[in-house]
Coordinates of C-alpha atoms and ligand atoms in Angstrom, one line a residue:
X1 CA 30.3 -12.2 -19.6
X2 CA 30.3 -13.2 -15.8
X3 CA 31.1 -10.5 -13.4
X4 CA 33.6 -12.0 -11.7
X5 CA 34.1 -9.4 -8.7
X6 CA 34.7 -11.0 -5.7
X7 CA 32.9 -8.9 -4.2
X8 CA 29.0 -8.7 -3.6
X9 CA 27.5 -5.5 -4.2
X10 CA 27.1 -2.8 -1.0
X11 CA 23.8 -3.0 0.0
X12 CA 22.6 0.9 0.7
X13 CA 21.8 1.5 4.4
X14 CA 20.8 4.5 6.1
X15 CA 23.9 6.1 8.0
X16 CA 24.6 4.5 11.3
X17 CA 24.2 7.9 13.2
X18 CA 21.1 8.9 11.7
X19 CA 19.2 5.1 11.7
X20 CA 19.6 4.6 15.4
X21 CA 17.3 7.8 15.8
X22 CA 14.7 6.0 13.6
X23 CA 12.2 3.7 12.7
X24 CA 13.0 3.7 9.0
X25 CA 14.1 0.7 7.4
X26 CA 17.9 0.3 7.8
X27 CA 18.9 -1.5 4.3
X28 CA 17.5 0.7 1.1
X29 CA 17.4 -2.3 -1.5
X30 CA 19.3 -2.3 -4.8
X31 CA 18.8 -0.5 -7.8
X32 CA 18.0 -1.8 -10.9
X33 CA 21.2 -1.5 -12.6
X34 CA 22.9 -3.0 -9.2
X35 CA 20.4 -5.7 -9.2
X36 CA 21.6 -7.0 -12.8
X37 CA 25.3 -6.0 -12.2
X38 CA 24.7 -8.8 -8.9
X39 CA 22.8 -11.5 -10.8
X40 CA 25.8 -11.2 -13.3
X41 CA 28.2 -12.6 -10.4
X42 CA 26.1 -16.2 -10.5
X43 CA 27.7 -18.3 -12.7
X44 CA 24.5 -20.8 -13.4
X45 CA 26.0 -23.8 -11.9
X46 CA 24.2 -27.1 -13.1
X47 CA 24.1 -28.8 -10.1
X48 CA 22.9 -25.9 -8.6
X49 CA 24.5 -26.2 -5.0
X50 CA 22.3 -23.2 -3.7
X51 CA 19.3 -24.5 -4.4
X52 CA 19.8 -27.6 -1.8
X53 CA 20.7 -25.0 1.0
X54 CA 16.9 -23.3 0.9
X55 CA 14.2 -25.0 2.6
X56 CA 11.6 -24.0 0.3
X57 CA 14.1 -25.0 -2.9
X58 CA 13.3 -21.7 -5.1
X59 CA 15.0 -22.2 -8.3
X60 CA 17.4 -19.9 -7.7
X61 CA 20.2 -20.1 -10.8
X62 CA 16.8 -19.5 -12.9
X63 CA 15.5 -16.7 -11.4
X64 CA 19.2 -15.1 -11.2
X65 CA 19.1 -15.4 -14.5
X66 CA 15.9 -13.7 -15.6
X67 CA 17.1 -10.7 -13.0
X68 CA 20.3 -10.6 -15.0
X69 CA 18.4 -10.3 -18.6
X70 CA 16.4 -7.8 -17.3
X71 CA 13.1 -9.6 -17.0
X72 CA 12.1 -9.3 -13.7
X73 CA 8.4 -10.5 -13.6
X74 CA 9.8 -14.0 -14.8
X75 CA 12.2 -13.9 -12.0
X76 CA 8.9 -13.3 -9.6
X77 CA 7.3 -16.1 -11.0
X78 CA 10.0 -18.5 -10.8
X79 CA 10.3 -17.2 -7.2
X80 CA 7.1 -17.8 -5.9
X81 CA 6.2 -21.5 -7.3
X82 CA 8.3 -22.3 -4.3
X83 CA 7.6 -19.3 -1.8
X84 CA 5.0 -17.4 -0.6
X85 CA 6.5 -14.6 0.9
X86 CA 9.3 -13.5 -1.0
X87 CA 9.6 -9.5 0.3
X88 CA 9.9 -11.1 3.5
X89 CA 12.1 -13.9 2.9
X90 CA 14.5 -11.7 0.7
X91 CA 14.3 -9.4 3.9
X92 CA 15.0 -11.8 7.1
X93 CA 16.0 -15.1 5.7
X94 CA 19.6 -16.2 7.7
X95 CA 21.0 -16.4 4.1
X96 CA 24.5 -16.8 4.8
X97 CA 23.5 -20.3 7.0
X98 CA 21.4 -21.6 3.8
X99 CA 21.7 -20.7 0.1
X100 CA 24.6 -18.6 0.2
X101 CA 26.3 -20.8 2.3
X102 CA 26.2 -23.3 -0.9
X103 CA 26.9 -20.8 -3.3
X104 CA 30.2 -21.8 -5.4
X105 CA 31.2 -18.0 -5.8
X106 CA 31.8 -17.8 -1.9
X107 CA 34.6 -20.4 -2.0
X108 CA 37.1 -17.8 -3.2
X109 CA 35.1 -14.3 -2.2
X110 CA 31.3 -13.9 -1.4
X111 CA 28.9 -15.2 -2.5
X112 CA 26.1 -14.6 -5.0
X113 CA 23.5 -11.7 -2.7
X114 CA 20.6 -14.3 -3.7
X115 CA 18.6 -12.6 -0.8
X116 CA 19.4 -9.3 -2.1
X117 CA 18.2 -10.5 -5.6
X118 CA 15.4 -12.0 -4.2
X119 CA 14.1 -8.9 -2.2
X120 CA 14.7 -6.4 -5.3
X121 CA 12.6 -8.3 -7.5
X122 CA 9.6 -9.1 -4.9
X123 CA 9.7 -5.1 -4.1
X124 CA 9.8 -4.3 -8.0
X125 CA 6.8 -6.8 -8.7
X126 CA 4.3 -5.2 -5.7
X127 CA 5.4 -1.6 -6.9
X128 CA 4.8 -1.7 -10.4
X129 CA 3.2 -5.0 -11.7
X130 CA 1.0 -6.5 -8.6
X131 CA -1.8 -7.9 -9.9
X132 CA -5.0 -8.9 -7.5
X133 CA -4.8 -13.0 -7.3
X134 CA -8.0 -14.4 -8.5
X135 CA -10.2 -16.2 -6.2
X136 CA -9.6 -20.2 -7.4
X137 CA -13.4 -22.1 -7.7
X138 CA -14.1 -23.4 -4.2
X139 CA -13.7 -27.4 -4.1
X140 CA -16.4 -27.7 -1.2
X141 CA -13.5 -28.6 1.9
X142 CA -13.1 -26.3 4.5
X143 CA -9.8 -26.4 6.6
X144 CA -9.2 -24.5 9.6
X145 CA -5.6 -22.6 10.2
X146 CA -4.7 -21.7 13.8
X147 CA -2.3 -18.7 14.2
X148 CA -1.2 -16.4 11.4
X149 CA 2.1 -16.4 11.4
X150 CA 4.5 -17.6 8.6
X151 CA 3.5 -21.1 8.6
X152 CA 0.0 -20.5 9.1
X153 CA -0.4 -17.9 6.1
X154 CA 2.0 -20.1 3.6
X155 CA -0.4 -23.3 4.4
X156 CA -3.5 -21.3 3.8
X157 CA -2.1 -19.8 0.5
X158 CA -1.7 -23.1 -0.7
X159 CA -4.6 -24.3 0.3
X160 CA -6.7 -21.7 -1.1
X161 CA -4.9 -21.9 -4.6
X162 CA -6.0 -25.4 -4.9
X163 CA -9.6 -24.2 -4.1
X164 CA -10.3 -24.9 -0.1
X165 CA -12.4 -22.8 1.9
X166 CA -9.7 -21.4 4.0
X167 CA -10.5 -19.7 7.5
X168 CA -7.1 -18.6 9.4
X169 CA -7.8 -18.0 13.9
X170 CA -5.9 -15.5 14.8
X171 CA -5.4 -14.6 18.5
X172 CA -4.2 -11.3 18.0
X173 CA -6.3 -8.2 16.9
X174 CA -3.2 -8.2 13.6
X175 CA -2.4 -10.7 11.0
X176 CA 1.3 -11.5 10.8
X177 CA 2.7 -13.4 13.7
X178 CA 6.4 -12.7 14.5
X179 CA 6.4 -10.3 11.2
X180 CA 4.1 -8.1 12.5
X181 CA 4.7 -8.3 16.7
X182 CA 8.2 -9.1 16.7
X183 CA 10.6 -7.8 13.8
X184 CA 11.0 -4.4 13.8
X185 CA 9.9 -1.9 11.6
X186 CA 13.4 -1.2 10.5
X187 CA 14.2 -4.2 9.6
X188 CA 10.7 -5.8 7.7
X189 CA 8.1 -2.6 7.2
X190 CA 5.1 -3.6 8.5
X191 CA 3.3 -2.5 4.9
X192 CA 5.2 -5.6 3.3
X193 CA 3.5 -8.0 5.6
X194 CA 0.5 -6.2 4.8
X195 CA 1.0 -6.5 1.0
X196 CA 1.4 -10.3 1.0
X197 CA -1.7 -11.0 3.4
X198 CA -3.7 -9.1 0.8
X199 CA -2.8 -11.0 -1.9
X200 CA -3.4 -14.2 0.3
X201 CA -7.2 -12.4 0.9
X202 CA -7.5 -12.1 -2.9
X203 CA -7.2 -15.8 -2.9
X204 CA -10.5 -15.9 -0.7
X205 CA -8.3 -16.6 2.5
X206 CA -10.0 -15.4 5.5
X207 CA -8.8 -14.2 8.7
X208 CA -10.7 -14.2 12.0
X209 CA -8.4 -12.0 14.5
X210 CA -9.2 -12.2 18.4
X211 CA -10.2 -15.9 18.7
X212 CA -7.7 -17.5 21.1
X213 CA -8.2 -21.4 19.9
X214 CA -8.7 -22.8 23.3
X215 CA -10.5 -19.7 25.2
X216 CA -12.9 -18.4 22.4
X217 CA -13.2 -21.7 20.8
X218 CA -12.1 -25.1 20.9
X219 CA -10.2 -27.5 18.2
X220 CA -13.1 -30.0 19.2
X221 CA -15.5 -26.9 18.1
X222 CA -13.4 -26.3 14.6
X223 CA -13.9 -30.3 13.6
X224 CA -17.4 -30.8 15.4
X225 CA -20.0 -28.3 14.9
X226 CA -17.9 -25.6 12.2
X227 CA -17.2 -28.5 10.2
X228 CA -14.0 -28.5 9.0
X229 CA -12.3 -31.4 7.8
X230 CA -9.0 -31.0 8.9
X231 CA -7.0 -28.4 11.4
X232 CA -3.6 -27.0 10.9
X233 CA -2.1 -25.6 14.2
X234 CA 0.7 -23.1 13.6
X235 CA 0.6 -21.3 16.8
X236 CA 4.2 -20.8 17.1
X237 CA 6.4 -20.3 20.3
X238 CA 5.2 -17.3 22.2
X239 CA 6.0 -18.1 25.5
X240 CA 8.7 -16.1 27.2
X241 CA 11.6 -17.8 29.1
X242 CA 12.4 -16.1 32.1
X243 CA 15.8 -16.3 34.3
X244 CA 14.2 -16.8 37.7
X245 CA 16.4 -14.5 39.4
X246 CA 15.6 -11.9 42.4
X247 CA 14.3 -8.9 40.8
X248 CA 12.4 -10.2 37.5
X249 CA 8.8 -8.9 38.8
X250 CA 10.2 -5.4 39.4
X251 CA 8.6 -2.4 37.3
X252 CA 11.1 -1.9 34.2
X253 CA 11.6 -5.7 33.6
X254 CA 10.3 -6.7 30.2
X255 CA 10.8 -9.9 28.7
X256 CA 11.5 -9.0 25.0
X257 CA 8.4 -10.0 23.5
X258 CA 6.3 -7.6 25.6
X259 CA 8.5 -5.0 24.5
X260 CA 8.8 -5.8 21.1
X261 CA 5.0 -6.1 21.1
X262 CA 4.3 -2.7 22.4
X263 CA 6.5 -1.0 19.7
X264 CA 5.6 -2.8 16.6
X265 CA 2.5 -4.3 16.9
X266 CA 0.7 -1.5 19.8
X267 CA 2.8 1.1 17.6
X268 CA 5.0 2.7 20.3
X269 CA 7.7 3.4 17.7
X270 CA 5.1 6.2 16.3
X271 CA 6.0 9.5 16.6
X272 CA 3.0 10.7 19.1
X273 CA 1.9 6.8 20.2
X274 CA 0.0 6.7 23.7
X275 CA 1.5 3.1 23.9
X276 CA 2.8 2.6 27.4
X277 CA 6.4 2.1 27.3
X278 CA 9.4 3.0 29.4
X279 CA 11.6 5.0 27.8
X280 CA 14.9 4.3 29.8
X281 CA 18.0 6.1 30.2
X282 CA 19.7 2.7 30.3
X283 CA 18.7 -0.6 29.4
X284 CA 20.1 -4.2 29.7
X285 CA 18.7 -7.1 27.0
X286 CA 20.1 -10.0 28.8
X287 CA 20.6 -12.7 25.8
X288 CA 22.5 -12.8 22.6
X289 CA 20.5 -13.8 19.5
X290 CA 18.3 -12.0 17.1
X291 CA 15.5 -11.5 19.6
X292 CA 18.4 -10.1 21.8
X293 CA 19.5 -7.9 18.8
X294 CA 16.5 -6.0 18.0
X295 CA 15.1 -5.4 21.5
X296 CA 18.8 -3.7 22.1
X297 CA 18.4 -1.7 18.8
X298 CA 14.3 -0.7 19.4
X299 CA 15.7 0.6 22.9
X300 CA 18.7 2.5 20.9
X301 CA 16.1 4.6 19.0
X302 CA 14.4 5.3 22.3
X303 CA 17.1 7.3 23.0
X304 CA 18.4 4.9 25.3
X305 CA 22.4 3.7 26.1
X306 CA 21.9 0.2 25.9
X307 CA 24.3 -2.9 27.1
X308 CA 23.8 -6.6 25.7
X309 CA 24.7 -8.6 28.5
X310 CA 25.3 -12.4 27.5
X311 CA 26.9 -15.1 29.0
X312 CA 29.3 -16.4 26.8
X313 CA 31.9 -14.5 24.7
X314 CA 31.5 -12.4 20.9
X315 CA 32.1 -15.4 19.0
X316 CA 29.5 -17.3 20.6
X317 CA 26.8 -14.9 19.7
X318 CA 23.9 -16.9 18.5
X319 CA 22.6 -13.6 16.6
X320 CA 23.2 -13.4 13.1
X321 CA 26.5 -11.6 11.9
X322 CA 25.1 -8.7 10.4
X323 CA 22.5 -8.3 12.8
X324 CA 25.6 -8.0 15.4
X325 CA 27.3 -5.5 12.9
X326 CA 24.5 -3.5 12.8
X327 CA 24.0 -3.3 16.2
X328 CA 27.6 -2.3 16.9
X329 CA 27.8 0.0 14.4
X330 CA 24.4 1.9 16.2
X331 CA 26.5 2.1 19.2
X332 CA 25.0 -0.7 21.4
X333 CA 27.4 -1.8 24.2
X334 CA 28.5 -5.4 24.3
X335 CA 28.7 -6.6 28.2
X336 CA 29.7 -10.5 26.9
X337 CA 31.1 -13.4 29.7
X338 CA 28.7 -11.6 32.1
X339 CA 25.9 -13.1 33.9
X340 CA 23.3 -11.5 35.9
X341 CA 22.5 -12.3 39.4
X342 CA 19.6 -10.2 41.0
X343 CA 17.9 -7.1 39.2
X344 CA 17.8 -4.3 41.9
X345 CA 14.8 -2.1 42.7
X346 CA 14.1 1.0 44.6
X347 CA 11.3 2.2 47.4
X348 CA 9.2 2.5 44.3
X349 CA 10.3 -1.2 43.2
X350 CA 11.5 0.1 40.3
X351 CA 14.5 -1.4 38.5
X352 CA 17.5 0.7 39.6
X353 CA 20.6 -1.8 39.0
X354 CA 21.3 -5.1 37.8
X355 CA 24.0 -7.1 39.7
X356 CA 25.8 -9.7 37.3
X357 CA 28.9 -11.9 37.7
X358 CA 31.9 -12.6 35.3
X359 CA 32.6 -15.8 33.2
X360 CA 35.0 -17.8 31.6
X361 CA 34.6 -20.4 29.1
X362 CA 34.9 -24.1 30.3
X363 CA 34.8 -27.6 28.7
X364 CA 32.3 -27.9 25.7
X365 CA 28.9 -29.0 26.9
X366 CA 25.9 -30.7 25.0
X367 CA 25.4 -28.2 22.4
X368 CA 28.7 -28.1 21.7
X369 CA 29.7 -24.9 23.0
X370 CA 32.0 -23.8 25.6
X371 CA 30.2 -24.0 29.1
X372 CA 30.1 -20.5 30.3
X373 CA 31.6 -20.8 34.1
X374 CA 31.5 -18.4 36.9
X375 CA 34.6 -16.7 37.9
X376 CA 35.1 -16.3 42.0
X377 CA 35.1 -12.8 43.7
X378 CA 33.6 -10.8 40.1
X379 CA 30.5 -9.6 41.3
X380 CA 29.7 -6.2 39.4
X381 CA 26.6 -3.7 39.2
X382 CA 25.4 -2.2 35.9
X383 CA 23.7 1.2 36.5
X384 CA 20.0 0.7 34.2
X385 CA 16.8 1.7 35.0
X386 CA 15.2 -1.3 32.5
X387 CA 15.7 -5.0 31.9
X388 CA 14.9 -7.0 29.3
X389 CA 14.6 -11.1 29.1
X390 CA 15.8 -12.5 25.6
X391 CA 15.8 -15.9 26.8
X392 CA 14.0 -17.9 23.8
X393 CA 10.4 -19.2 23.6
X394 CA 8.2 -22.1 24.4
X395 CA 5.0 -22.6 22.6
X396 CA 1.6 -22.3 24.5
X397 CA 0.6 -24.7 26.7
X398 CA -2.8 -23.1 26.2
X399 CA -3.6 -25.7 23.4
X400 CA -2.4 -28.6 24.3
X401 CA -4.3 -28.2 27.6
X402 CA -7.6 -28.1 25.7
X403 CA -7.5 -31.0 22.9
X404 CA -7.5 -34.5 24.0
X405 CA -5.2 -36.7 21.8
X406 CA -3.0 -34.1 20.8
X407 CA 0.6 -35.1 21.8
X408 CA 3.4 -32.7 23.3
X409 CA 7.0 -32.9 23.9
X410 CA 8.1 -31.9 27.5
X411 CA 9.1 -28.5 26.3
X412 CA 5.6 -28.0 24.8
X413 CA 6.2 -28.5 21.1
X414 CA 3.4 -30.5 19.6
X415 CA 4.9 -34.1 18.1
X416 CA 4.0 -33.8 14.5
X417 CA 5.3 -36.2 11.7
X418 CA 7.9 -34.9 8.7
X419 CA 4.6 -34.0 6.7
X420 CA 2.9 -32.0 10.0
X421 CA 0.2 -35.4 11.0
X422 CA -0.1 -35.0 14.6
X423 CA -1.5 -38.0 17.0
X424 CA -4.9 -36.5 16.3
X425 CA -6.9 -37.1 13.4
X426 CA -7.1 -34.7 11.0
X427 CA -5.1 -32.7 12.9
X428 CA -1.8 -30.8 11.8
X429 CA 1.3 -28.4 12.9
X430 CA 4.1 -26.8 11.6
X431 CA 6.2 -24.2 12.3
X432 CA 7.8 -23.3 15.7
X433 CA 4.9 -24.6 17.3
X434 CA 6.6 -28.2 16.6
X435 CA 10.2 -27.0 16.2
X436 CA 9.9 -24.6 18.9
X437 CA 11.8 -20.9 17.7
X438 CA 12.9 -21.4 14.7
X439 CA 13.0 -19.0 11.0
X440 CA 10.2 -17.5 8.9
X441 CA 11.6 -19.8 6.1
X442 CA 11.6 -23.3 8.0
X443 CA 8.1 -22.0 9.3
X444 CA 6.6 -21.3 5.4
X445 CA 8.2 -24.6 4.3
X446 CA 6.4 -26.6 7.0
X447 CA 3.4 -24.7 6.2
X448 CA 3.9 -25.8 1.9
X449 CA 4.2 -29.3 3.0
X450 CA 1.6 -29.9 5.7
X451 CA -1.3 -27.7 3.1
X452 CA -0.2 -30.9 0.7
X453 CA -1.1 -33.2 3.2
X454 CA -3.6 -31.9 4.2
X455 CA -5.0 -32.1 0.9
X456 CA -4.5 -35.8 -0.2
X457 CA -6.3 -36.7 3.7
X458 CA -9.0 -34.5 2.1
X459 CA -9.1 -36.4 -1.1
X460 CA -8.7 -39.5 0.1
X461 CA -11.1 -40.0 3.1
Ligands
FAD501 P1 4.5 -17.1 14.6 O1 5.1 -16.2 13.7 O2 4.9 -17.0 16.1 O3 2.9 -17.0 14.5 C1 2.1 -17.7 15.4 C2 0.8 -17.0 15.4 O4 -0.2 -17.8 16.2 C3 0.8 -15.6 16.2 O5 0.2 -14.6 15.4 C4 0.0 -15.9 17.5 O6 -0.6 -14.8 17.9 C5 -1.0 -16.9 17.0 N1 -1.5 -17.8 18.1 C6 -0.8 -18.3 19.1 N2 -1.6 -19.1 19.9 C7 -2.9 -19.0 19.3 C8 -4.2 -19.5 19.7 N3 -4.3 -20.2 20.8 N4 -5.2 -19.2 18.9 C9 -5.1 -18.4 17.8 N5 -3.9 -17.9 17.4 C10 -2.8 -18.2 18.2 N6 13.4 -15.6 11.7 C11 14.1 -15.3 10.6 O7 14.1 -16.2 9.7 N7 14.8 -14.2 10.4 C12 14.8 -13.2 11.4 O8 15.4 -12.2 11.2 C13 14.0 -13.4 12.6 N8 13.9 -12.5 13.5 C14 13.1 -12.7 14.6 C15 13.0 -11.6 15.5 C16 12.2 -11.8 16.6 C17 12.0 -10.6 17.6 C18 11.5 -13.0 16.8 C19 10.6 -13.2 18.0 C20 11.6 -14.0 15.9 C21 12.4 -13.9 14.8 N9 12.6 -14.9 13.8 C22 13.3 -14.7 12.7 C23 11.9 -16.2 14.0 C24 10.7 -16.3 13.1 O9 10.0 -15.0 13.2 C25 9.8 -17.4 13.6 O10 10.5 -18.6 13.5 C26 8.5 -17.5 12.7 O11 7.8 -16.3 12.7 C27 7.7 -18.7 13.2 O12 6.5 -18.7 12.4 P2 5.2 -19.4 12.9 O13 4.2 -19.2 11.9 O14 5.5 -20.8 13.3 O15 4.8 -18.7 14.3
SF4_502 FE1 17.7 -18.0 0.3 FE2 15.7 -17.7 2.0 FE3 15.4 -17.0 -0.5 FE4 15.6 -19.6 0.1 S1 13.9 -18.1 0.7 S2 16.6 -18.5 -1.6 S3 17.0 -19.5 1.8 S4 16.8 -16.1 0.9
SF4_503 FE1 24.7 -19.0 -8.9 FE2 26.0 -19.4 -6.6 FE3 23.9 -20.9 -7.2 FE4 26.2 -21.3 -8.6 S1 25.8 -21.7 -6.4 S2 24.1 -21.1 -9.4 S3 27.0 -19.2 -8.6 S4 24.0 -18.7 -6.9

């Protein structure tokens, strides 16, 4: 019998009051018997709607299915024919913009918690049942992956299942990308990352951190004298966007990825870290999507009072819903229609005030939304000792600037075809490096479908 609550079933968190004093990861997972009780809410559609609104396509009806019979390693394996990182995926995928936006049961209530399902079955499987992969026979072809983030590790995993000499550049001294320097601990532990590298490692992946591609060695280098037949650039979008207002080079102005980087990746968010980091009484995050969100909420467990100061109004909020929730619900102050002007400093040039303006919402513009437009005479000053730019991204120029035939939008992204061909032979991209900043999921699925071109260029030169 269908459980035909309309409901989906509460997620455990940690208390509101007692996560935004720590690190800990906020959501707790299911339990088994909530796990089956969920998977008992899909109603095993033929046409399987959800399945069209995941980029990678897992089967999902199927492995709902399995979760709801109890057998939970057939659920994994139905899981990861299609993805590589399903801990991850189950963890930070924007669900409710892709499968469970399709699913049927959220016509008339909510939908099926695929993600939820998804993330209790990948955490059962590496708790009780991981195996170590097998290292595949090498074919002889060596392929060279630049940057391990998402796209980067999911191309390499498929690459080395179907027997390729697989060597990943990483510029960083960690593996991981985004999922290691830039989501928070409390929201994707850093050992899950960890867990599904190692299995990628099993496979005979390897991974060289602190080459910069481009300053310790060239893409001419990689195809030339290293011998590697084809390149797959999946360098992502790195580069912080800045307001260019009076103020932004004072002490106490971070743009988010510098301070996200410190606390996950340099491990300020340790209890005892000798990370340099300011520890603010109050803090601004100028910006309003997910980036935004967890800057705000890293400053929160700092012990900080912390305002989001955006530009247009709640509704507009680019960050996902829940992430918003969450961050209400820690106490984070939202400052929306606001604007800032000049960031203030002292004798010290420290930041000591942020002077902003009001807004109102105009005509639509390109993207659609309202314009945001400046009220007269609604100049105000916000009292913070720290500032910190959540703009967006741009990828590296860095790249680019050091491989002859490789062709670049204006913004930077690298022009890549729908299977990841760039203008260069035997070259590749994927990931936000093309799309500029995008999700772990599109970034994985670029990564799947540029490893299978990759492979018949291989085979058929
Ligand atoms: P990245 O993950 O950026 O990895 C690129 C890697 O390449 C990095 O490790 C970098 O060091 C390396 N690199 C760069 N240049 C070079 C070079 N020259 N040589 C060698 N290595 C190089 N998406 C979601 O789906 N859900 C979320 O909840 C979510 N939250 C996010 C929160 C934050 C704070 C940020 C910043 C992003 C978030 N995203 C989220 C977006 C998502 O993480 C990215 O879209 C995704 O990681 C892109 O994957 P990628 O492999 O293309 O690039
Ligand atoms: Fe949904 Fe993401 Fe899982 Fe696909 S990978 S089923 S989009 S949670
Ligand atoms: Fe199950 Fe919803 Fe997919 Fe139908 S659309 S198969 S109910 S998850």
């Amino acid at each position: 019998m269908p459980n035909m609550s309309l409901k989906k079933n509460e997620m455990p968190h940690q208390l509101p009051d007692v996560r935004n004093k720590n690190f800990d990861e906020v959501a707790l997972g299911y339990t088994e018997e909530q796990a089956i009780d969920e998977a008992k809410r899909c109603l095993n559609c033929k046409n399987k709607p959800c399945v069209g609104g995941c980029p990678v396509h897992i089967d999902i009806p199927s492995f709902i299915q399995k979760v709801a019979e109890g057998e939970f390693e057939e659920a994994y394996k139905i899981i990861t024919q299609a993805s590589s990182l399903p801990a991850v995926c189950g963890r930070v995928c924007p669900q409710e913009t892709q499968c469970e936006q399709r699913c049927v049961r959220g016509i008339k209530g909510e939908p099926v918690a695929i993600g939820r399902l998804e993330r209790y079955v990948a955490d059962r499987h590496n708790a009780l049942a991981r195996k170590t992969a097998e290292k595949p026979e090498s074919n002889g072809h060596k392929v060279a992956v630049i940057g391990s983030g998402p796209a980067g590790l999911a191309c390499a995993g498929e690459l080395a299942k179907n027997g390729y000499e697989v060597t990943v550049f990483e510029a960083l001294h960690l593996a991981g990308g985004v999922l290691v320097y830039g989501i928070p601990e409390f929201r994707l532990p850093k050992a899950i990352v960890a867990d599904e590298i190692q299995g990628l490692k099993a496979l005979g992946v390897k991974i060289e951190t602190n080459k910069v591609v481009g300053k310790t060695i060239s893409i001419d280098e990689l195809q030339g004298e290293y011998g590697y037949e084809a390149v797959f650039i999946a360098s992502g979008a790195g580069l912080p966007k800045f307001m260019n207002i009076p103020g932004e080079n004072l002490k106490g102005v971070y743009s988010a990825n510098e301070f996200l980087t410190r606390i996950n990746l340099m491990k300020a968010y340790k209890e005892g870290s000798t990370t340099p980091i300011q520890r603010a009484k109050r803090v601004a995050v100028v910006g309003g999507g997910n980036v935004a969100m967890d800057a705000a909420r890293c400053a929160k467990r700092f012990g900080s009072e912390v305002y989001i100061v955006y530009r247009r109004g709640m509704e507009e909020l680019p960050a996902r819903r829940e992430e918003v929730e969450h961050a209400k619900e820690e106490g984070i102050i939202f400052k929306t229609l606001s604007n800032p002007t000049a960031i203030l400093g002292d004798e010290n040039k420290n930041v000591c005030g942020m002077t902003c303006v009001k807004m109102e919402l105009g005509e639509p513009d390109a993207s659609g939304r309202r314009r945001p437009v400046e009220k007269p005479d609604s100049e105000f000053t916000l009292d913070v000792d720290c500032v910190i730019m959540a703009l967006g991204t741009s990828p590296n120029p860095l790249i680019k600037s050091t491989t002859d035939g490789l062709d670049t939008q204006k913004w930077g992204g690298i022009i890549a075809d729908e299977f990841g061909k760039t203008s260069r032979e035997g070259v590749y991209a994927g990931g936000d490096a093309v799309t500029g900043a995008a999700t772990v999921i599109l970034a994985m699925g670029a990564g799947k479908t540029a490893a299978k071109a990759i492979d018949e260029y291989i085979m058929n030169k």
